[in-house]
CSV table of C-alpha atoms in Angstrom, one decimal:
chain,number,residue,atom,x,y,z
A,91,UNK,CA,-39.6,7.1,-5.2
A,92,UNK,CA,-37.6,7.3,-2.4
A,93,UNK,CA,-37.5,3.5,-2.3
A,94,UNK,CA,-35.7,3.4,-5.2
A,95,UNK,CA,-33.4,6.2,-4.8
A,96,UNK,CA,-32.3,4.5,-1.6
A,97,UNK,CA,-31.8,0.9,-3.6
A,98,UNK,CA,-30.0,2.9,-6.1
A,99,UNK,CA,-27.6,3.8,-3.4
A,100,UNK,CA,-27.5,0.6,-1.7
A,101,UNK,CA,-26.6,-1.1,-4.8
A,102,UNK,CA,-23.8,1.2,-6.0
A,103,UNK,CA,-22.3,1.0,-2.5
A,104,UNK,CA,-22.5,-2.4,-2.6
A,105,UNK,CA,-20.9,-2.8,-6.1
A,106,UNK,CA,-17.6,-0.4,-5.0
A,107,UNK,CA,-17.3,-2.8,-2.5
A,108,UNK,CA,-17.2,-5.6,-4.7
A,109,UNK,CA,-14.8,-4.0,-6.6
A,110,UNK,CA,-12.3,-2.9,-4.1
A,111,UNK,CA,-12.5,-6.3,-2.5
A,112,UNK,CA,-12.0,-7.8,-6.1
A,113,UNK,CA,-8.8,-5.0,-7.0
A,114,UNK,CA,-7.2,-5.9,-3.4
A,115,UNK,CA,-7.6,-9.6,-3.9
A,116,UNK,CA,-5.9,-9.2,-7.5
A,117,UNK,CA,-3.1,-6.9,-5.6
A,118,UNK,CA,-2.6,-9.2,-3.1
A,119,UNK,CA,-2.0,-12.4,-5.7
A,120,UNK,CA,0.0,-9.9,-7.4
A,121,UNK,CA,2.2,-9.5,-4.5
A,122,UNK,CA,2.4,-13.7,-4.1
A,123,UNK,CA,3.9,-13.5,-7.3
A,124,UNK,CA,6.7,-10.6,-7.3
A,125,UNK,CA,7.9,-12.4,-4.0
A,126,UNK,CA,7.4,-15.9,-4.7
A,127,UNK,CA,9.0,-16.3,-8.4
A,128,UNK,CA,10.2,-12.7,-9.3
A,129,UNK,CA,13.1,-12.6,-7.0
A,130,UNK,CA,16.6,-13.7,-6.8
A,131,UNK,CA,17.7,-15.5,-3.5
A,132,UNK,CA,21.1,-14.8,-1.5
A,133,UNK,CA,22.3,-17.2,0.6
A,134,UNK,CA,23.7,-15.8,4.6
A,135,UNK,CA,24.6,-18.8,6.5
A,136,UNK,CA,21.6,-21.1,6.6
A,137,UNK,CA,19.4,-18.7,6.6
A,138,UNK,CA,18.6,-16.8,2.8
A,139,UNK,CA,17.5,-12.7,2.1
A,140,UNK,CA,16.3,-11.8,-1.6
A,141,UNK,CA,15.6,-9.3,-4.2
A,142,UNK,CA,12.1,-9.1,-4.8
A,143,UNK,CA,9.2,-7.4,-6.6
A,144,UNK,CA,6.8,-8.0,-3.6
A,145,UNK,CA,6.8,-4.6,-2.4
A,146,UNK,CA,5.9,-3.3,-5.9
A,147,UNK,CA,2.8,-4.5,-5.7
A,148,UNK,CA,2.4,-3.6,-2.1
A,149,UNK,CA,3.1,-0.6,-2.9
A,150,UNK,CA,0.8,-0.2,-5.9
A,151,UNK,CA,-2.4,-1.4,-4.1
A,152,UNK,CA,-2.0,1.1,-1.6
A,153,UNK,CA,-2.0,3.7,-4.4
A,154,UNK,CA,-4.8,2.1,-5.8
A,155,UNK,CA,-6.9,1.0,-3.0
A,156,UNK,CA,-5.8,3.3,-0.1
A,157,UNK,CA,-3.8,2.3,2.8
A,158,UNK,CA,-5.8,-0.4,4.4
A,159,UNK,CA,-6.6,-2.4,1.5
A,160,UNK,CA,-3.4,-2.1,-0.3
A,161,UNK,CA,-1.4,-3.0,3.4
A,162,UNK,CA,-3.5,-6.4,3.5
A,163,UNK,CA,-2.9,-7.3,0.1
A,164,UNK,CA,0.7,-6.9,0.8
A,165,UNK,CA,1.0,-8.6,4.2
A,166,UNK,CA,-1.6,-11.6,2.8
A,167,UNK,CA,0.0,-12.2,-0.4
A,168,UNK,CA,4.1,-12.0,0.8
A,169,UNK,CA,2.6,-13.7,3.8
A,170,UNK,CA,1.4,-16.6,1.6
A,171,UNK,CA,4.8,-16.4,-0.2
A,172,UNK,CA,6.7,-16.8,2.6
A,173,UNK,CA,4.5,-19.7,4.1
A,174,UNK,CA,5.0,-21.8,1.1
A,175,UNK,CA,8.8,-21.0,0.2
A,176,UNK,CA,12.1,-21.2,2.1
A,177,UNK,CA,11.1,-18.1,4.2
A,178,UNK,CA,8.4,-19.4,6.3
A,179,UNK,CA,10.2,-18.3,9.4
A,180,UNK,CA,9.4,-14.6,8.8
A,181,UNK,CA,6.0,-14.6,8.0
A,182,UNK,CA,5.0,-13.1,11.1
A,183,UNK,CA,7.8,-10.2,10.3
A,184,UNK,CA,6.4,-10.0,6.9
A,185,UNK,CA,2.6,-9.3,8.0
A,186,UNK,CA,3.1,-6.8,10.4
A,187,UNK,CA,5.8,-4.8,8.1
A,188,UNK,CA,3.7,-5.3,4.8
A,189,UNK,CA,1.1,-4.1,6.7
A,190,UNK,CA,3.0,-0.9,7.9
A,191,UNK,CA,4.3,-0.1,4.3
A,192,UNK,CA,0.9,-0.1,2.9
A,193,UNK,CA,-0.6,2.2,5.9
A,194,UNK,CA,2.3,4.8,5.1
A,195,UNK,CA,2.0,4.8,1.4
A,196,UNK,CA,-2.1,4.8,1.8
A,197,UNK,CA,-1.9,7.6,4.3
A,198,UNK,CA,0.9,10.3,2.4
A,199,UNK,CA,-1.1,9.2,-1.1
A,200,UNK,CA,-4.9,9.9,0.3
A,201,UNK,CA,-4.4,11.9,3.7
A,202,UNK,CA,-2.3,14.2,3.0
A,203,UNK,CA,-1.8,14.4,-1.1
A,204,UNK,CA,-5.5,13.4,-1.9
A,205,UNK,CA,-4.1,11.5,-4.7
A,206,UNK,CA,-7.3,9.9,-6.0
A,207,UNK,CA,-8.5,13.7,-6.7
A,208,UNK,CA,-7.7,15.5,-10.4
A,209,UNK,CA,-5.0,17.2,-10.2
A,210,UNK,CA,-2.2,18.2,-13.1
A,211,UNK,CA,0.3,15.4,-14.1
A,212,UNK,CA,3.4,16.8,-12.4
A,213,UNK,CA,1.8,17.5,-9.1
A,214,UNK,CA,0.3,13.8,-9.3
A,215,UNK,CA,3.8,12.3,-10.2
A,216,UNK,CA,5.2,14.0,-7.7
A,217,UNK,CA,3.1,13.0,-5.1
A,218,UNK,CA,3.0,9.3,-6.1
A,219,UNK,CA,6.5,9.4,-6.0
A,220,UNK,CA,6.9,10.9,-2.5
A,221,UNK,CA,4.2,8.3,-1.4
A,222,UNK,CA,6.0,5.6,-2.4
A,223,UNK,CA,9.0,7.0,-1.0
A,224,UNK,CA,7.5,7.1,2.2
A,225,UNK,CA,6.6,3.5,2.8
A,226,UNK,CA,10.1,2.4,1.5
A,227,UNK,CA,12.0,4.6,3.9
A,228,UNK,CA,10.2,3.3,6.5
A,229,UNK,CA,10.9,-0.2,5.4
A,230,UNK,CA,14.8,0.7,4.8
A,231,UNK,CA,14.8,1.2,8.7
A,232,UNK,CA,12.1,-1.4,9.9
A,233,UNK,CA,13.2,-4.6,7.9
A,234,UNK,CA,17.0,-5.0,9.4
A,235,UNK,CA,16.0,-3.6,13.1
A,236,UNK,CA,12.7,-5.6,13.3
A,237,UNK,CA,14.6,-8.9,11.6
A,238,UNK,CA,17.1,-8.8,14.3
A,239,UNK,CA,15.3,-9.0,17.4
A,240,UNK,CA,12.7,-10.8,15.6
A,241,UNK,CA,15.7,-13.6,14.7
A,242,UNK,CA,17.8,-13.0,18.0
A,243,UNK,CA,14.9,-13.1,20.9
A,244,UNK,CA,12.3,-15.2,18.9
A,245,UNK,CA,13.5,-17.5,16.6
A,246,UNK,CA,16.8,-17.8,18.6
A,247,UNK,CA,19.0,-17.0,15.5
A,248,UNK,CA,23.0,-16.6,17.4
A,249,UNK,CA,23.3,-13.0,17.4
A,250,UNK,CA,26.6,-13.2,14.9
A,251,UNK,CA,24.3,-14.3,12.3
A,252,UNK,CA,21.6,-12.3,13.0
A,253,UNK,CA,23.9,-9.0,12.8
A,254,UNK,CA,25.4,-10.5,9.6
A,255,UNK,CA,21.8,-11.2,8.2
A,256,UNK,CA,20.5,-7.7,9.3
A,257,UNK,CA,23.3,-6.3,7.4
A,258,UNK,CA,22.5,-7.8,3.9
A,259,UNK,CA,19.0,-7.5,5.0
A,260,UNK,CA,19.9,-3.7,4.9
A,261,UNK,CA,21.1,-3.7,1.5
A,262,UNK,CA,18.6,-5.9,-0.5
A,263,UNK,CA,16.0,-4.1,1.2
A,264,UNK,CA,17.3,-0.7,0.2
A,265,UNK,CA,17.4,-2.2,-3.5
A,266,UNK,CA,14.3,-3.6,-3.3
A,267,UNK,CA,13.0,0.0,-2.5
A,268,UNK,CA,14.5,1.1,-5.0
A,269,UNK,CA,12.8,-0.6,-7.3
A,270,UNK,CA,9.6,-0.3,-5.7
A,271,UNK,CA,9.4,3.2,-5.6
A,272,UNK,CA,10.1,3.5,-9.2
A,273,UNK,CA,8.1,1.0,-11.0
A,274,UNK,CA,4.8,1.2,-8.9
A,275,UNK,CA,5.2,5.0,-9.5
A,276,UNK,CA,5.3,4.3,-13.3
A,277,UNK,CA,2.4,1.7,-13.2
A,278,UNK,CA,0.3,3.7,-10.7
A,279,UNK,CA,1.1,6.8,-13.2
A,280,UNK,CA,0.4,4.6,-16.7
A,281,UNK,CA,-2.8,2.7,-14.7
A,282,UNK,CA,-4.6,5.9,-13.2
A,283,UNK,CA,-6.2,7.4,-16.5
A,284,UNK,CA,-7.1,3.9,-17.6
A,285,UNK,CA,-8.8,3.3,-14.5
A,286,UNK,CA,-10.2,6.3,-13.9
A,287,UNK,CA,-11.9,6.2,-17.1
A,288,UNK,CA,-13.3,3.0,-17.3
A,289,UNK,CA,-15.3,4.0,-13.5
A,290,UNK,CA,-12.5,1.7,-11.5
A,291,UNK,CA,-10.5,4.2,-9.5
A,292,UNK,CA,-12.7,5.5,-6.7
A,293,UNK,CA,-11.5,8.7,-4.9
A,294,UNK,CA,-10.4,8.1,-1.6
């Protein structure tokens, strides 16, 4: 009797794994795709910036799949984007910072609003919304400061151009946050009851 008990357990362990491995792999192709062909490039010099919906999908999977899994799928799947696009220069950049977004947004969702719990729909919306927030203030800051030395000492970008790239970098990013604040609040928001009723949003 026990025997079984303890298989039962083994087994459903084993098949929320599968299925938070399966929803951060789909996440992270997601992000490929928002940064890879939903975007709009902007030419600085030679070098380029762009609007993107990357970081709504970043964004999303940390709502989804908590900090950890939803910062990988970010920093893996814009990773990817930037490795096989004109932006391969700032894949390293684009890890760590994906990364970082996804901790943030993971940690203000499930540490400190306990998102994945019931709760009524305005203090959920609410707290989506502030999660979001969170990681995209963060990246407002991050992105410009951590492209410039990252262009200036590394990649040895002239500092003019840097400064002039950091600058657009600024705005797009703010725009991109934007934008990623509000849609992956509305699809985190339009996705929880479906997933939560079909078994496939665990509480974290």
């Amino acid at each position: 009797m026990k025997e079984q008990v303890l298989k039962k357990e083994i087994d459903s362990k084993r098949s929320k794994a599968v299925m938070v491995l399966t929803q951060a792999a789909l996440c992270a192709a997601l992000c490929y795709i928002g940064a890879t062909f939903i975007k709009i490039d902007i030419p600085v010099g030679t070098e380029k910036t762009m609007f993107h919906f990357g970081n709504v999908f970043c964004v999303l999977a940390a709502l989804l799949v908590g900090g950890v899994w939803g910062g990988l799928a970010g920093s893996v799947g814009m990773t990817i984007s930037d490795l096989t696009t004109a932006y391969v220069t700032s894949a390293p950049k684009t890890f760590v910072l994906k990364l970082c977004i996804g901790l943030i947004v993971g940690f203000v969702a499930h540490k400190c609003f306990k998102l994945s719990k019931e709760h009524s729909a305005r203090y959920t919306a609410a707290a989506t919304a502030i999660s979001a927030a969170a990681g995209m203030i963060f990246n407002i800051f991050a992105d410009p400061i951590v492209g410039y030395y990252y262009k200036s000492y590394i990649l040895g970008v002239p500092q003019d151009l840097s400064k002039a790239l950091a600058k657009m970098g600024a705005v797009t990013t703010s725009v991109n946050a934007i934008i990623a604040v509000v849609v992956a609040t509305v699809l985190y928001l339009a996705l929880r009851p479906v997933m939560k009723k079909s078994g496939m949003l665990r509480e974290i």
